[in-house]
PDB file of C-alpha atoms in Angstrom:
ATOM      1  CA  UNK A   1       0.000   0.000   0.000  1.00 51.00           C
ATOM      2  CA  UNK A   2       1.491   3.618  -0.727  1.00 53.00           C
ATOM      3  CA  UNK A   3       1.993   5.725   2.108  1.00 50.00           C
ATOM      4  CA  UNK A   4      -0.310   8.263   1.404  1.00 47.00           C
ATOM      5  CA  UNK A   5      -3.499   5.976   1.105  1.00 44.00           C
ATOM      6  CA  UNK A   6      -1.894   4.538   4.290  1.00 44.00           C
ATOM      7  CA  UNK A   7      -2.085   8.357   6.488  1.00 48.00           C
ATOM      8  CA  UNK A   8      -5.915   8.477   4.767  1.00 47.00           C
ATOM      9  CA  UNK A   9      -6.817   5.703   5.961  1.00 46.00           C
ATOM     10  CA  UNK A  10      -5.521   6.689   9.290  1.00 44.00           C
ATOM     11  CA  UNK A  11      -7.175   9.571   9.312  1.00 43.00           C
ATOM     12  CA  UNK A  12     -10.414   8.542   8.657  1.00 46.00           C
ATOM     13  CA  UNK A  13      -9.931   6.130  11.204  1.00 46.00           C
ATOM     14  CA  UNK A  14      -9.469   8.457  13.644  1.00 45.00           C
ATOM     15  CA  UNK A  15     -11.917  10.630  12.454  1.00 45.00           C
ATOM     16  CA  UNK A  16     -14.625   8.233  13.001  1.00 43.00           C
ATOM     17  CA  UNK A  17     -13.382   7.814  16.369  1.00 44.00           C
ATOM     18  CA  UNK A  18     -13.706  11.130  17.387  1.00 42.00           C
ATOM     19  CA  UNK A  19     -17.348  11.701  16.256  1.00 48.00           C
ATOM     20  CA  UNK A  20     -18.391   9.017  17.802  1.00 57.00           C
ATOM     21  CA  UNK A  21     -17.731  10.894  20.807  1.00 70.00           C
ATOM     22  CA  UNK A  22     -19.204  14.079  20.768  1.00 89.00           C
ATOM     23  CA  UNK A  23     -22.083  14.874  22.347  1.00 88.00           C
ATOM     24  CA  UNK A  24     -25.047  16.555  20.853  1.00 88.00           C
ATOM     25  CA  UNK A  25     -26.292  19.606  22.702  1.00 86.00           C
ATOM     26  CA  UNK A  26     -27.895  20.937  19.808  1.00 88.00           C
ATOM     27  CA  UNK A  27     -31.482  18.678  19.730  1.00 89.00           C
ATOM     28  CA  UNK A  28     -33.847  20.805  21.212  1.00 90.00           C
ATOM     29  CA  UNK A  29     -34.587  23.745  19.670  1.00 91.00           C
ATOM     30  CA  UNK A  30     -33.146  26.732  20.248  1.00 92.00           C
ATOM     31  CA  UNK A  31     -35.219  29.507  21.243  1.00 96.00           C
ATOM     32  CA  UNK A  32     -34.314  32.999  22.919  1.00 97.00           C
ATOM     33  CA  UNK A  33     -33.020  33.106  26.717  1.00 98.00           C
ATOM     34  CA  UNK A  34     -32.956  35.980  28.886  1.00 98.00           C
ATOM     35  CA  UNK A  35     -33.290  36.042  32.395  1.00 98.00           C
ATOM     36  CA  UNK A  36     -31.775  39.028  34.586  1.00 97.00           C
ATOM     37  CA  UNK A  37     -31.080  37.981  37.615  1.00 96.00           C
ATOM     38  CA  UNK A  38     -28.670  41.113  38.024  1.00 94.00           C
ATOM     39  CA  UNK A  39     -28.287  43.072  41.194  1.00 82.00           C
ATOM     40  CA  UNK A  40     -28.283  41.251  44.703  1.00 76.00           C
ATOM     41  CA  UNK A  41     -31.425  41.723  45.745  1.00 89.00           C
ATOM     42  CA  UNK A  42     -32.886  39.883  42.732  1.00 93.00           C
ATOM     43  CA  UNK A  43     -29.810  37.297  42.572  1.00 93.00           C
ATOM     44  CA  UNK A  44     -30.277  36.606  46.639  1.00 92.00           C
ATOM     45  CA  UNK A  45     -33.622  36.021  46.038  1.00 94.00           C
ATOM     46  CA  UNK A  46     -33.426  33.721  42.664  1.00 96.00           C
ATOM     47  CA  UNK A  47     -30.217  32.875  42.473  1.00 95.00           C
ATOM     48  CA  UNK A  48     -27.927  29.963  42.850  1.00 95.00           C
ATOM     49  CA  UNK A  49     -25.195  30.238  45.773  1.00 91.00           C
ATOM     50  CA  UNK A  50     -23.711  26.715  47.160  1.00 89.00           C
ATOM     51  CA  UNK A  51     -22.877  23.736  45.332  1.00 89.00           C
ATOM     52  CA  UNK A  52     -25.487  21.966  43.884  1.00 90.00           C
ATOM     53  CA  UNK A  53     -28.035  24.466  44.314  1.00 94.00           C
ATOM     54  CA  UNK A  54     -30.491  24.722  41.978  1.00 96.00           C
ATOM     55  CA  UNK A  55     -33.507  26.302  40.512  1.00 97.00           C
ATOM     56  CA  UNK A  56     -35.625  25.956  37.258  1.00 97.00           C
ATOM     57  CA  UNK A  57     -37.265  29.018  35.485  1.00 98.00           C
ATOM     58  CA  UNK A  58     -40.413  28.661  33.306  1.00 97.00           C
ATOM     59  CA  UNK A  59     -42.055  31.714  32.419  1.00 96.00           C
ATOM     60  CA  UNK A  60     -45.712  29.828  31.153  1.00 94.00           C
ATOM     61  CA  UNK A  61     -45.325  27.817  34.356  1.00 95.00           C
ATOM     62  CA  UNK A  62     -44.986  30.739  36.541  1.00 95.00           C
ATOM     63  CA  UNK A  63     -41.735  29.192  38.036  1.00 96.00           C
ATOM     64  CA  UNK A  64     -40.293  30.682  40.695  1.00 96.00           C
ATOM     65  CA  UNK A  65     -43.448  31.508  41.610  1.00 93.00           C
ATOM     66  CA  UNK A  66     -43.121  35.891  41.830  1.00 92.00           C
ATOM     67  CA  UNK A  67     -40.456  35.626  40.013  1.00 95.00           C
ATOM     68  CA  UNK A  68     -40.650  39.405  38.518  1.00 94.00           C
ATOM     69  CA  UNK A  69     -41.173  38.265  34.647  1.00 95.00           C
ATOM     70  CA  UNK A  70     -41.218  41.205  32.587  1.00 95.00           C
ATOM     71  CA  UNK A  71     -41.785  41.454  28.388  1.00 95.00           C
ATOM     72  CA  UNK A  72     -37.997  41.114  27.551  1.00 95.00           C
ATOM     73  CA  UNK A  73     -37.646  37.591  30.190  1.00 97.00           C
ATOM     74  CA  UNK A  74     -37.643  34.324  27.886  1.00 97.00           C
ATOM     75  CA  UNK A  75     -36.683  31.282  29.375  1.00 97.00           C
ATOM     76  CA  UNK A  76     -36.293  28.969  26.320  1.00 96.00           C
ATOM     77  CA  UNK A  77     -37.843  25.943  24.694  1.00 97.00           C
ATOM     78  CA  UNK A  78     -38.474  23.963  28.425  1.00 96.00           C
ATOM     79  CA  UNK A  79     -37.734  26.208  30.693  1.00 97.00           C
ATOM     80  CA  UNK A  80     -34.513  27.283  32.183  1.00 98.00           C
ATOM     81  CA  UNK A  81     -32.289  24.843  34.571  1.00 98.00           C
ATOM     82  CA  UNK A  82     -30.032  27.351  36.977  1.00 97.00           C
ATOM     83  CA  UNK A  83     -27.319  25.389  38.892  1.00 96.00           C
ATOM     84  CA  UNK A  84     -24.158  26.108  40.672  1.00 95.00           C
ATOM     85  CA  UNK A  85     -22.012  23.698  39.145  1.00 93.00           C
ATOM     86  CA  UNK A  86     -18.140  23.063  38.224  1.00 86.00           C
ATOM     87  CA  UNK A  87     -17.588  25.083  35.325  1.00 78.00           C
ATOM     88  CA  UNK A  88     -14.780  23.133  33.597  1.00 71.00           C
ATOM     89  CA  UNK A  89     -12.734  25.517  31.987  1.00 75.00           C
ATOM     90  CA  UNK A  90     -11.837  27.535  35.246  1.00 81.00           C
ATOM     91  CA  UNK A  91     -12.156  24.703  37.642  1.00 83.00           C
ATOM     92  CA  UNK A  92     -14.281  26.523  40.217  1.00 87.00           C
ATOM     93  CA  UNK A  93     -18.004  27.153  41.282  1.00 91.00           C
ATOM     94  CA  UNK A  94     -19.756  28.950  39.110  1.00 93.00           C
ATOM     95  CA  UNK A  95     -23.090  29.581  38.374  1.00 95.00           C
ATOM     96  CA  UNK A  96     -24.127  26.931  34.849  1.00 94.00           C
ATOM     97  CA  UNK A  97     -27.491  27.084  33.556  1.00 96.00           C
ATOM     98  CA  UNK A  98     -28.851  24.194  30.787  1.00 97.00           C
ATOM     99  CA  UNK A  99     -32.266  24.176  28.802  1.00 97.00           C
ATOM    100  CA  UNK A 100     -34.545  22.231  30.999  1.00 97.00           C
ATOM    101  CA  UNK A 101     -36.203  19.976  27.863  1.00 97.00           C
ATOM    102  CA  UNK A 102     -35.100  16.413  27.925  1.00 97.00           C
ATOM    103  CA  UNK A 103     -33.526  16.255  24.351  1.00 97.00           C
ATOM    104  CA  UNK A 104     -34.533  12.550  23.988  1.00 97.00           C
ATOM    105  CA  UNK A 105     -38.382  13.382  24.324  1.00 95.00           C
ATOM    106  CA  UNK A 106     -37.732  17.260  22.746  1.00 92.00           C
ATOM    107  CA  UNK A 107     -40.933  18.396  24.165  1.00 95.00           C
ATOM    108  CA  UNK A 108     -41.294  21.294  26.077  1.00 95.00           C
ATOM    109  CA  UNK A 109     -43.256  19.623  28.600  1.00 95.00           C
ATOM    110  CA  UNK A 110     -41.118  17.276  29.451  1.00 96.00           C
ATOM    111  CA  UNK A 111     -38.357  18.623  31.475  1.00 96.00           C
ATOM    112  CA  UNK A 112     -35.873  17.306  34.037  1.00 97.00           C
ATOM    113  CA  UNK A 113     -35.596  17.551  37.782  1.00 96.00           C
ATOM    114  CA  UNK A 114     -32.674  17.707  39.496  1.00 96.00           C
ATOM    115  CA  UNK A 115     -32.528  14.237  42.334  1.00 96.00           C
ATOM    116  CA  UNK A 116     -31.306  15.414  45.318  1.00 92.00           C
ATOM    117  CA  UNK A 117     -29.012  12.508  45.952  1.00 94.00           C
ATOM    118  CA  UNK A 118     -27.282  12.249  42.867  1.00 94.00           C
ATOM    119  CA  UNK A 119     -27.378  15.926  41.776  1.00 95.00           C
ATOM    120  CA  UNK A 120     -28.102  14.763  38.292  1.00 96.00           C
ATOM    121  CA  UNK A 121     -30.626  16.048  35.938  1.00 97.00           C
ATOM    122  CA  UNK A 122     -33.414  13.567  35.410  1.00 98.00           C
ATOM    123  CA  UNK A 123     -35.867  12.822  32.966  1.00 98.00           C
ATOM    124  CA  UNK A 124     -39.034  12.088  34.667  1.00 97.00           C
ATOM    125  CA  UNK A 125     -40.217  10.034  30.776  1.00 97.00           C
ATOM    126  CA  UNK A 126     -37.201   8.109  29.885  1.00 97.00           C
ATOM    127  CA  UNK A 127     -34.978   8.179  32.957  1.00 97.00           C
ATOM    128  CA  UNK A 128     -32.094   9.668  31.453  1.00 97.00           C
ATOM    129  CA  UNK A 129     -29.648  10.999  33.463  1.00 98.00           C
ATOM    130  CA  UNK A 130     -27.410  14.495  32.857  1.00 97.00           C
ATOM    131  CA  UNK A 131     -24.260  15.651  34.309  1.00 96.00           C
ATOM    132  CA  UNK A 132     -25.205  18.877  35.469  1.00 95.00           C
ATOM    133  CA  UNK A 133     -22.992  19.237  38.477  1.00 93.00           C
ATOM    134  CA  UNK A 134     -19.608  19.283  36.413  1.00 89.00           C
ATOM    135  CA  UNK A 135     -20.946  21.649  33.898  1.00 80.00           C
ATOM    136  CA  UNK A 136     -21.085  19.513  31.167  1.00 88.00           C
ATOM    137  CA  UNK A 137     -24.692  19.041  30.579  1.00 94.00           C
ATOM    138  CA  UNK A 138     -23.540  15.168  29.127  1.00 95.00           C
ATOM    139  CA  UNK A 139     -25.850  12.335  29.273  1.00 97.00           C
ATOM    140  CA  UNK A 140     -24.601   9.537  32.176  1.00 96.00           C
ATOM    141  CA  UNK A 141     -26.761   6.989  31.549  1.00 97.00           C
ATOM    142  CA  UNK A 142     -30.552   6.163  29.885  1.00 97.00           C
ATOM    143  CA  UNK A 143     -31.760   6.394  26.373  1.00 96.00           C
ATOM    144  CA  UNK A 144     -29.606   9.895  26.488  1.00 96.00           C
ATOM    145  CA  UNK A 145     -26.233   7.956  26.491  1.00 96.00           C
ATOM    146  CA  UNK A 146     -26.770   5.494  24.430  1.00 96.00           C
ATOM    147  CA  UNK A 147     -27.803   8.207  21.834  1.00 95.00           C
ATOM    148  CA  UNK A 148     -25.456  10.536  23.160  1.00 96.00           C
ATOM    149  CA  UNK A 149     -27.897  13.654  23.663  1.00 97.00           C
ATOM    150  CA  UNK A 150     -26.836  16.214  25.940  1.00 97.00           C
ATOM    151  CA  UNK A 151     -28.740  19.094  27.636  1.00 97.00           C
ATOM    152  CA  UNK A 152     -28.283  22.613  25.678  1.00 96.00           C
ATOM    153  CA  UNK A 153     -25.746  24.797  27.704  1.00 94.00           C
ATOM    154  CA  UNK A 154     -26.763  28.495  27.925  1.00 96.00           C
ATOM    155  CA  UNK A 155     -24.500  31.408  28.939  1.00 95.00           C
ATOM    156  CA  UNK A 156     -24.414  32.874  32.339  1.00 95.00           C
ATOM    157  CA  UNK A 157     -22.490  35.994  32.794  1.00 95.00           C
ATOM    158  CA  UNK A 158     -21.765  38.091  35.709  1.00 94.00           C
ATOM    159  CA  UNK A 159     -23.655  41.325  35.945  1.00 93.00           C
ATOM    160  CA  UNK A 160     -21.930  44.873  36.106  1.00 92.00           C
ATOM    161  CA  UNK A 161     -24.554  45.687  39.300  1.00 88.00           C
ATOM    162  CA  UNK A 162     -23.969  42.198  40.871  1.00 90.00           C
ATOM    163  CA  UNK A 163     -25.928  38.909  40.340  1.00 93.00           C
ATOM    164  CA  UNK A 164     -25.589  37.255  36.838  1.00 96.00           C
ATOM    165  CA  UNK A 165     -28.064  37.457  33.239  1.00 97.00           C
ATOM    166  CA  UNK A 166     -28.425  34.275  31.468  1.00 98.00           C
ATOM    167  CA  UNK A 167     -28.736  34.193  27.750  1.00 97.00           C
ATOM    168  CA  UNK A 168     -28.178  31.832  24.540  1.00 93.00           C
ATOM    169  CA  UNK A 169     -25.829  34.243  23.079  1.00 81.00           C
TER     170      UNK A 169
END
């Protein structure tokens, strides 16, 4: 065999390999995010502050219940997941936040809860599991590793007057 059809075949090879690793955190839908959560009064109130806390918005829901939604507050396709989770490229605390639609079922009625054991994200239809303590949003086990669907990551930034805003862009 000549060496170049040799590296190409290699290449492919390891191609392959690697896409059979990534994660998918694209399957439910995107739609707009934006919760302000800025300033402490409204962050000590709704926000996140020890590990593993967590709390889920849903503006049709009315979750948090008084949660001060105004006409520029989305919360995505299922609702937003708000956690204070291991954000993995800075190693520390930090708050993470995730769409809260199982991406298996990609309805926006079906959305995880957080089990207070394992900290994991959990679909209440399939069982799936997510790794939303180490900021990853990864499936760990269920019909959501197998078909290796992960929870859609939103951004979380800190705010200029304290607290954080949480948006998909």
């Amino acid at each position: 065999m000549k060496p170049h059809l040799l590296i190409i075949g290699l290449l492919a090879v390891i191609m392959a390999g690697t896409a059979c690793n990534k994660i998918n955190n694209k399957e439910v839908p995107a739609y707009t995010v934006r919760i302000d959560l800025s300033g402490p009064g409204v962050w000590n109130v709704y926000g996140v502050s020890g590990v593993g806390d967590y709390r889920i918005f849903n503006r049709s829901k009315g979750i948090p219940a008084n949660f001060p939604y105004n006409v520029n507050t989305y919360t995505g396709y299922g609702g937003v997941l708000l956690m204070m989770a291991l954000d993995a490229s800075t190693g520390g605390y930090t708050p993470v936040a995730y769409d809260a639609s199982c991406p298996v079922e990609s309805s926006p009625n079906i959305t995880v809860g957080v089990d207070s054991q394992s900290l994991d994200a959990v679909c209440p239809s399939c069982g799936s599991h997510y790794d939303v303590l180490q900021g990853s949003g990864g499936p760990k086990s269920g019909v959501a590793a197998t078909s290796r669907l992960g929870l859609r990551i939103f951004r979380v930034r800190a705010s200029s007057n304290g607290g954080y805003i949480i948006t998909n862009s």
